[in-house]
XYZ file of C-alpha atoms in Angstrom:
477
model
C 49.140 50.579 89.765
C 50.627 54.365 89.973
C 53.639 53.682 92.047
C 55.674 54.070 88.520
C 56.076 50.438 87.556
C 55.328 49.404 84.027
C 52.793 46.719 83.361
C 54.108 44.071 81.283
C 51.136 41.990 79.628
C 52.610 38.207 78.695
C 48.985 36.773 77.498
C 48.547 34.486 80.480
C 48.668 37.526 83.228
C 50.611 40.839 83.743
C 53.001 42.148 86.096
C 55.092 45.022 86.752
C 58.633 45.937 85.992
C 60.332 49.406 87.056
C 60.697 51.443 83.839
C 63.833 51.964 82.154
C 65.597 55.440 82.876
C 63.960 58.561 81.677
C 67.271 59.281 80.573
C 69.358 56.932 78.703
C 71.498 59.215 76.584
C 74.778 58.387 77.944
C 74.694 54.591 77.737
C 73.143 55.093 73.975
C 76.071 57.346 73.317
C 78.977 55.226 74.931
C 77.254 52.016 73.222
C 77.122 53.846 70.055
C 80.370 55.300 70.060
C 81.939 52.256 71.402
C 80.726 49.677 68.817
C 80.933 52.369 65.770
C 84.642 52.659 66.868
C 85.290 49.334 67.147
C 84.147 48.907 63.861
C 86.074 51.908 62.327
C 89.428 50.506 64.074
C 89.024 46.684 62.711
C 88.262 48.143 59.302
C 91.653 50.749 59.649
C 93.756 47.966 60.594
C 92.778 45.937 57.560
C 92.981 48.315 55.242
C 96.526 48.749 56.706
C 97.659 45.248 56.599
C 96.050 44.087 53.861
C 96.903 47.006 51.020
C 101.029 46.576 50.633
C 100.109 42.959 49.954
C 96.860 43.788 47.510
C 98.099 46.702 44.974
C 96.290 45.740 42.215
C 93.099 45.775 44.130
C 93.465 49.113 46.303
C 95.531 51.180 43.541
C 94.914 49.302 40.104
C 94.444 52.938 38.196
C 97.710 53.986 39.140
C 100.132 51.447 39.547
C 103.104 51.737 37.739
C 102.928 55.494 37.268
C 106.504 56.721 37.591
C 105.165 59.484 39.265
C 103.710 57.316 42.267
C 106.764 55.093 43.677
C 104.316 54.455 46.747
C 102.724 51.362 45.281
C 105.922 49.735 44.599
C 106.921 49.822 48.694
C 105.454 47.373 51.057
C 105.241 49.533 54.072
C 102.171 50.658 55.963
C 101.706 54.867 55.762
C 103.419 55.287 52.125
C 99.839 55.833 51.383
C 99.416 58.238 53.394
C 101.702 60.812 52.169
C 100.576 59.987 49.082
C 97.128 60.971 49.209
C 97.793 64.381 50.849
C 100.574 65.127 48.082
C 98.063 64.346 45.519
C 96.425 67.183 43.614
C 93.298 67.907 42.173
C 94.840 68.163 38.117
C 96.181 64.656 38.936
C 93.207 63.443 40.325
C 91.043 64.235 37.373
C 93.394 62.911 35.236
C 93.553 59.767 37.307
C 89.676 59.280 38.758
C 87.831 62.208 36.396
C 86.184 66.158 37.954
C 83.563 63.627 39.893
C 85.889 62.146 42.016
C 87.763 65.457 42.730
C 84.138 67.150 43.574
C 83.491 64.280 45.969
C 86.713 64.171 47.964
C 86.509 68.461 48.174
C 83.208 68.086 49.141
C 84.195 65.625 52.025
C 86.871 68.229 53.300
C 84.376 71.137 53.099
C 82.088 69.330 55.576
C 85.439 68.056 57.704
C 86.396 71.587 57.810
C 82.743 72.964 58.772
C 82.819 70.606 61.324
C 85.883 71.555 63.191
C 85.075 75.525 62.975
C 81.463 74.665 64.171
C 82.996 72.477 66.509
C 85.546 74.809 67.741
C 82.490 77.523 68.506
C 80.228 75.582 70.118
C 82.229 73.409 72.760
C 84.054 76.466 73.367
C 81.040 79.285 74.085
C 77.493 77.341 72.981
C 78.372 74.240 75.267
C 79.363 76.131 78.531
C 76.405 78.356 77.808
C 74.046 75.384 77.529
C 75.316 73.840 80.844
C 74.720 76.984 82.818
C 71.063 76.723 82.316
C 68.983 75.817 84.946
C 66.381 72.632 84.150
C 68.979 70.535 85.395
C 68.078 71.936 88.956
C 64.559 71.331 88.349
C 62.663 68.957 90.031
C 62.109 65.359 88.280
C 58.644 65.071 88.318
C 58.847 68.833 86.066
C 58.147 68.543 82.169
C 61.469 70.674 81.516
C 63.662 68.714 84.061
C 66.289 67.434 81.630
C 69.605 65.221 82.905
C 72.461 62.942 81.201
C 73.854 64.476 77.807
C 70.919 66.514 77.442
C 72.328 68.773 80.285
C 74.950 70.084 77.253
C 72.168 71.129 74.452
C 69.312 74.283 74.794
C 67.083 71.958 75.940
C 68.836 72.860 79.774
C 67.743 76.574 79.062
C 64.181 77.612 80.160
C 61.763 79.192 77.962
C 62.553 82.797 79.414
C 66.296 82.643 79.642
C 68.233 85.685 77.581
C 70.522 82.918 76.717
C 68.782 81.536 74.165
C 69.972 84.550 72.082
C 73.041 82.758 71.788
C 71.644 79.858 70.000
C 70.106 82.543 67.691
C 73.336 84.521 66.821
C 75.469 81.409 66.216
C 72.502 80.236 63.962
C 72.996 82.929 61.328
C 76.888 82.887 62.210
C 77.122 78.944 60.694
C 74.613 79.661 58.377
C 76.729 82.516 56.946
C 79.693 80.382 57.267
C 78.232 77.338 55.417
C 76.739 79.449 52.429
C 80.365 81.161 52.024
C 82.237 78.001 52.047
C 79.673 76.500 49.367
C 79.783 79.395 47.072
C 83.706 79.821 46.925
C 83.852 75.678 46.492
C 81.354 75.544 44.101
C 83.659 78.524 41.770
C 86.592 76.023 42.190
C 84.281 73.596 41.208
C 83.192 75.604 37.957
C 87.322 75.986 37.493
C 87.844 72.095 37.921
C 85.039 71.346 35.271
C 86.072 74.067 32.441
C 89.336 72.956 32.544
C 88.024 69.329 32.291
C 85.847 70.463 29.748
C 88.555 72.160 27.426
C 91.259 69.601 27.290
C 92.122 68.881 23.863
C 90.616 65.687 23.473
C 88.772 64.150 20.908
C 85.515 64.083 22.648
C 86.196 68.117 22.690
C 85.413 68.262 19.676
C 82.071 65.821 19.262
C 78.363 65.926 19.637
C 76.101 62.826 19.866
C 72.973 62.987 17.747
C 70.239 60.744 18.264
C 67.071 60.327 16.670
C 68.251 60.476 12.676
C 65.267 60.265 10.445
C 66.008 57.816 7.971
C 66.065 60.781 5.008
C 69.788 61.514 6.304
C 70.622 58.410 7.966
C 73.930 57.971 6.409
C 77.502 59.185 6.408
C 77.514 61.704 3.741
C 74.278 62.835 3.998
C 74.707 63.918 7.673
C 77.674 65.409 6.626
C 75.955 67.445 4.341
C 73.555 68.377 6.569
C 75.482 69.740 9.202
C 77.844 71.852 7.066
C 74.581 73.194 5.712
C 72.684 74.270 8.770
C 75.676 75.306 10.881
C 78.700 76.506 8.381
C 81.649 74.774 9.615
C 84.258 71.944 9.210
C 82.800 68.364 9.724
C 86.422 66.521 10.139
C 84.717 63.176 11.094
C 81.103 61.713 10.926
C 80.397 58.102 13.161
C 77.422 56.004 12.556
C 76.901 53.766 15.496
C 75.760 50.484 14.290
C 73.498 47.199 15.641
C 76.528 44.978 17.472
C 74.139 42.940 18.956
C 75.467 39.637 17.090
C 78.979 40.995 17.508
C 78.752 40.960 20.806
C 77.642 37.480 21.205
C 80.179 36.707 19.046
C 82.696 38.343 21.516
C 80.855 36.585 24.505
C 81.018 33.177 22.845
C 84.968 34.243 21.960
C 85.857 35.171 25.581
C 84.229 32.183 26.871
C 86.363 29.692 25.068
C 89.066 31.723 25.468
C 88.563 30.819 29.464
C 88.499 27.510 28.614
C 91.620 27.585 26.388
C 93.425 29.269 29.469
C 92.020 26.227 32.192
C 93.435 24.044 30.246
C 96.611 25.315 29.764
C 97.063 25.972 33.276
C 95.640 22.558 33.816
C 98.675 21.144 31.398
C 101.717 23.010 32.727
C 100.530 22.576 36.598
C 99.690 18.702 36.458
C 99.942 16.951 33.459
C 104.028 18.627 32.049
C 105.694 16.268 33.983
C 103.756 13.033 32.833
C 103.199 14.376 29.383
C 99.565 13.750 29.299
C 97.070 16.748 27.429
C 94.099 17.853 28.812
C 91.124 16.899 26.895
C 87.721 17.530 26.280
C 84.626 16.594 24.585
C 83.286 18.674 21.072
C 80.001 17.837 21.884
C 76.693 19.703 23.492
C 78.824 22.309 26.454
C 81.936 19.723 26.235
C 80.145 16.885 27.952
C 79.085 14.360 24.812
C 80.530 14.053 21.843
C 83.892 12.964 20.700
C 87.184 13.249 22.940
C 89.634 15.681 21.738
C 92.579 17.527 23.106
C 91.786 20.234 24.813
C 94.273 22.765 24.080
C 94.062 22.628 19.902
C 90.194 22.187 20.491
C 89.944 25.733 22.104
C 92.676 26.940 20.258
C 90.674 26.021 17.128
C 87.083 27.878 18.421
C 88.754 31.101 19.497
C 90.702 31.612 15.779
C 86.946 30.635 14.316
C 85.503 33.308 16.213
C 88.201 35.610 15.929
C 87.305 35.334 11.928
C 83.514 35.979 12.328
C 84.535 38.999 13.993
C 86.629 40.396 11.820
C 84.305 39.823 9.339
C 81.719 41.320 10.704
C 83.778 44.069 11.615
C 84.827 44.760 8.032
C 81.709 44.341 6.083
C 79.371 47.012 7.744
C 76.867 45.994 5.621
C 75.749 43.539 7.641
C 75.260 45.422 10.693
C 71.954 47.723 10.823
C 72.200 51.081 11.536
C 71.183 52.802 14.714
C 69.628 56.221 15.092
C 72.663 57.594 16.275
C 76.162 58.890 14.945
C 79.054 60.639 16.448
C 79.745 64.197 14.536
C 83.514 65.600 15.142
C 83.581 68.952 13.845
C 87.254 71.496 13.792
C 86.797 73.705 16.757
C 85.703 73.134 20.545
C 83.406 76.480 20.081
C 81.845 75.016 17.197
C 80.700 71.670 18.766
C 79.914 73.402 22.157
C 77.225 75.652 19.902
C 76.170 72.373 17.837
C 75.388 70.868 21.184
C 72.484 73.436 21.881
C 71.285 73.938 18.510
C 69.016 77.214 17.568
C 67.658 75.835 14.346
C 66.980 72.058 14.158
C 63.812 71.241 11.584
C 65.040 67.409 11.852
C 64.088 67.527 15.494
C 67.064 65.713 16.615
C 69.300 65.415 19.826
C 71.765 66.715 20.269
C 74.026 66.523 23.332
C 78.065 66.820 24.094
C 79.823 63.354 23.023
C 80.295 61.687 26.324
C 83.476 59.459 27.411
C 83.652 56.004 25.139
C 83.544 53.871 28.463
C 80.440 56.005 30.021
C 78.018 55.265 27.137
C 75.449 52.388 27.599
C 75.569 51.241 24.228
C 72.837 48.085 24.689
C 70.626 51.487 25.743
C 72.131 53.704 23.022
C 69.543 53.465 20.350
C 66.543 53.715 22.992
C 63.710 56.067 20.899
C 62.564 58.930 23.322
C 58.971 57.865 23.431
C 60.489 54.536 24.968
C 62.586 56.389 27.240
C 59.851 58.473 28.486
C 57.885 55.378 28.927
C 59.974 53.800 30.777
C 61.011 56.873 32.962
C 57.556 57.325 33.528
C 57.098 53.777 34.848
C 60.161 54.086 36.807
C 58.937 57.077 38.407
C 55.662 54.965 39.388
C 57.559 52.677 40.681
C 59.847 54.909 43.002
C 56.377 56.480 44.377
C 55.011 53.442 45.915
C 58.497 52.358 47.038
C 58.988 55.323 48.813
C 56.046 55.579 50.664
C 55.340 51.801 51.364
C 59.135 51.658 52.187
C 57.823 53.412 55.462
C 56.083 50.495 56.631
C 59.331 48.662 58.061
C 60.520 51.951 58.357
C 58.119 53.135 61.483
C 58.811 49.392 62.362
C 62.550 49.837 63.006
C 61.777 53.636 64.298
C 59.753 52.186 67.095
C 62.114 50.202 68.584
C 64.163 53.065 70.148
C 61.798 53.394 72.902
C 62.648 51.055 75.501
C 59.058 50.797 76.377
C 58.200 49.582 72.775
C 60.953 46.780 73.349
C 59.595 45.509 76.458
C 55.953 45.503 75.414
C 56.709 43.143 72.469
C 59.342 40.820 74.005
C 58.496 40.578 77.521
C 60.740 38.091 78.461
C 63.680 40.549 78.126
C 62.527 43.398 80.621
C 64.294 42.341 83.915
C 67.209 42.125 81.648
C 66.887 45.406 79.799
C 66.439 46.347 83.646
C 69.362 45.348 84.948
C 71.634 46.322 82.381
C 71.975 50.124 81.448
C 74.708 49.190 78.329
C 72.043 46.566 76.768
C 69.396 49.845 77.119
C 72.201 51.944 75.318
C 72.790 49.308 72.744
C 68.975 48.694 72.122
C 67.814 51.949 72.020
C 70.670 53.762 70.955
C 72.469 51.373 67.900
C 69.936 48.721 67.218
C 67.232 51.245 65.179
C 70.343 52.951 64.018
C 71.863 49.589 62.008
C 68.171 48.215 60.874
C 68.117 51.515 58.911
C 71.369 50.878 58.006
C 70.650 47.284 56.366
C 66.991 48.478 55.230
C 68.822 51.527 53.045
C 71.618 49.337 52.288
C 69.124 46.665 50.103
C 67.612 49.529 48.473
C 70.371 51.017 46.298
C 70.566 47.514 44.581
C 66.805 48.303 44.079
C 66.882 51.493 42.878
C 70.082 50.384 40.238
C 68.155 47.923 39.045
C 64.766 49.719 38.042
C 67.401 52.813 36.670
C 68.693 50.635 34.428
C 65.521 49.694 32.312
C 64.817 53.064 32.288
C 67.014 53.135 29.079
C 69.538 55.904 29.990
C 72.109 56.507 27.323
C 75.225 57.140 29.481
C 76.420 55.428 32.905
C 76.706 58.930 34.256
C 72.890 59.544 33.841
C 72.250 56.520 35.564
C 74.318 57.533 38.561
C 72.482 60.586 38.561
C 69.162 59.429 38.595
C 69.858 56.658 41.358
C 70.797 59.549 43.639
C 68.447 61.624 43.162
C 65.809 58.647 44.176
C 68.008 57.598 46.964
C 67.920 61.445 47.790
C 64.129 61.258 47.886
C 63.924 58.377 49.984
C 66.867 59.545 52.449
C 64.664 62.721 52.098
C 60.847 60.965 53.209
C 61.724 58.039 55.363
C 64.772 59.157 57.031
C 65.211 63.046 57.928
C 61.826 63.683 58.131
């Protein structure tokens, strides 16, 4: 048939439905906008209610600060005030440079926004409803109607106007590239200053891959006062914890138990009198019945003495191929860092922070970790591009028609209903991406981390960067 209904095929026979609107844009937006609101004022409102009651959980790195009284105050906008008051020195000393980059980065694109903004509903949109396509007739390939009315798309081919589009392209562009350059020299600011506080890390390099023939305190010593004539103050060999830490595991897990029980004694059993207890046996459930309380109390002071022997008699430890060297001078690490002369082939790098090094990863060789980048890079490959199989699945669900070919069933109702068009087409593909991206950083995190990365910050790294290649491939493009 040609009288513009849409043939609907439901296996047994076919019949015809109108078509949905050849313009659905507003109903997509309002639906959009609507439920994306919604959202955004539900999640407002319990951030509000729920953070005077929760400060541990919302501001755990700074409660207690004398300079931040807003934690101690249960009201609703101390917060607020807060957060615009804070700087950028106390933010790195509070949340570290990344943090500060981040949040600077989110203005710069708030405050792109509103100048763009301010320019285009102000000259570009009046210029883009003047055009004329909205006059055509329907049945015309460049008839355009609903929101599409407001973009160049309501211009013809031949219109002078589009000249405007052109100017105001190389005006943002200018503006964008001027805002990026004068952040990124704050930027450069933030991270020297970082950089040369007078910390111990400062003044340390981490060297990796000793050969054995200077594998020991002195001897590296030695060698670095030898090559590069300076002050060694400290040298750090990191050694194989691997039995420590299960020592520390098996420690902190009877130390849970220790604390059950006493909470289990002075909640239920202080009135009566009566001890928890427990059995010594195979996990506490054969053996012997003891009291709880000394029987914990008794494993954690055992462990604690394993521990401390361990800790004491280094001997017993292996050694790793990797020390900590703290020399006299920031200059002089900063140059040991980047070595010019190096016959031992080893790397070197600038000590990171304690708490960012991966220390199960630590003594990783390099042919490993090129193994296993190499794998991981394999890996991310096939994942991008077979990723795009549920991908063009979710994509093709925006078109109405799509939706009405594969479930049949819901055509008069998609028909009869312009907001359930607006919420299919317009919010529907929108959250599938959403959920599809949202299982893939736990993914990509997970195949990072056998990659055998030495610091937490390289990991970080590398997951964005895949997560920018796949945001990259099967979303903008």
């Amino acid at each position: 048939m040609n009288n513009g209904t849409f043939p609907v095929n439901t296996g047994n026979s076919t019949f015809y439905v109108d078509p949905p609107p050849a313009d659905a844009g507003i109903q997509k937006f309002l639906v959009s906008g609507g439920i994306n609101g919604a959202i955004a004022l539900v999640a407002i409102f319990l951030f509000l209610c729920l953070r005077p009651w929760f400060p541990k959980f919302y501001g755990s790195r700074v409660l207690g600060r004398d300079d931040d009284p807003s934690y101690e105050k249960k009201g609703y906008f101390y917060w607020l005030v807060r957060c615009i008051s804070y700087t950028d020195e106390q933010l790195v000393d509070t949340h570290g440079p990344d943090t500060v980059v981040y949040l600077r980065f989110v203005k710069l694109c708030l405050a792109l926004c509103g100048v763009m903004s301010f320019f285009g509903i102000l000259i570009i949109m009046p210029i883009n409803l003047s055009g004329t396509n909205k006059s055509l007739d329907p049945d015309n390939p460049g008839y355009v109607s609903g929101l599409t009315i407001l973009t160049m798309g309501n211009i013809s081919h031949n219109d002078s106007k589009l000249g405007a589009h052109v100017v105001f392209l190389y005006l943002f562009s200018l503006i964008f590239y001027i805002a990026v350059y004068v952040e990124y020299l704050k930027f450069i600011k933030i991270r020297l200053r970082y950089l040369n506080r007078m910390q111990p890390k400062s003044y340390t390099i981490m060297v990796r891959e000793i050969p054995g023939s200077i594998l020991g305190r002195e001897e590296l010593i030695d060698w670095f006062e030898e090559y590069y004539p300076s002050k060694v103050v400290d040298c750090q060999i990191v050694y194989q914890t691997r039995k420590l830490r299960s020592l520390k595991r098996d420690r902190l897990s009877e130390l849970i138990k220790y604390e059950k029980a006493h909470w289990e004694y002075y909640t239920k059993n202080k009135g009566t009198g009566d001890r928890p207890t427990t059995r010594d046996g195979f996990f506490n459930k054969i053996g012997k019945k003891v009291d709880a309380l000394n029987h914990f109390s008794n494993k954690v002071r055992e462990l604690d003495g394993k521990i401390l022997e361990r800790q004491n008699n280094k001997d017993n430890l292996g050694k790793t191929r990797v020390a900590f060297i703290t020399f006299d001078s920031v200059f002089m690490a900063r140059v040991k860092a980047f070595p010019l002369e190096n016959p031992q082939k080893m790397i070197t790098t600038p000590a990171p922070e304690p708490e960012d090094i991966q220390w199960k990863w630590l003594n990783t060789s390099e042919k490993s970790r090129l193994v296993r980048t190499l794998f991981v890079n394999i890996i991310t490959f096939l994942l991008v591009f077979f990723w795009m199989i549920p991908m063009i699945f979710i994509s093709a669900f925006s078109n109405l028609s799509t939706i009405m070919k594969v479930v049949p069933f819901l055509s008069p109702l998609i028909q009869l209903s312009p907001w359930l068009q607006g919420f299919l087409s317009g919010f529907l593909p929108s959250l599938g991406v959403i959920i599809f991206m949202a299982l893939l950083l736990p993914f990509i995190r997970f195949i990072v981390t056998i990659q055998g990365l030495p610091t937490k910050s390289q990991v970080e790294r590398s997951i964005l960067n895949k997560y920018w290649a796949f945001l990259i491939i099967n979303v903008f493009l």
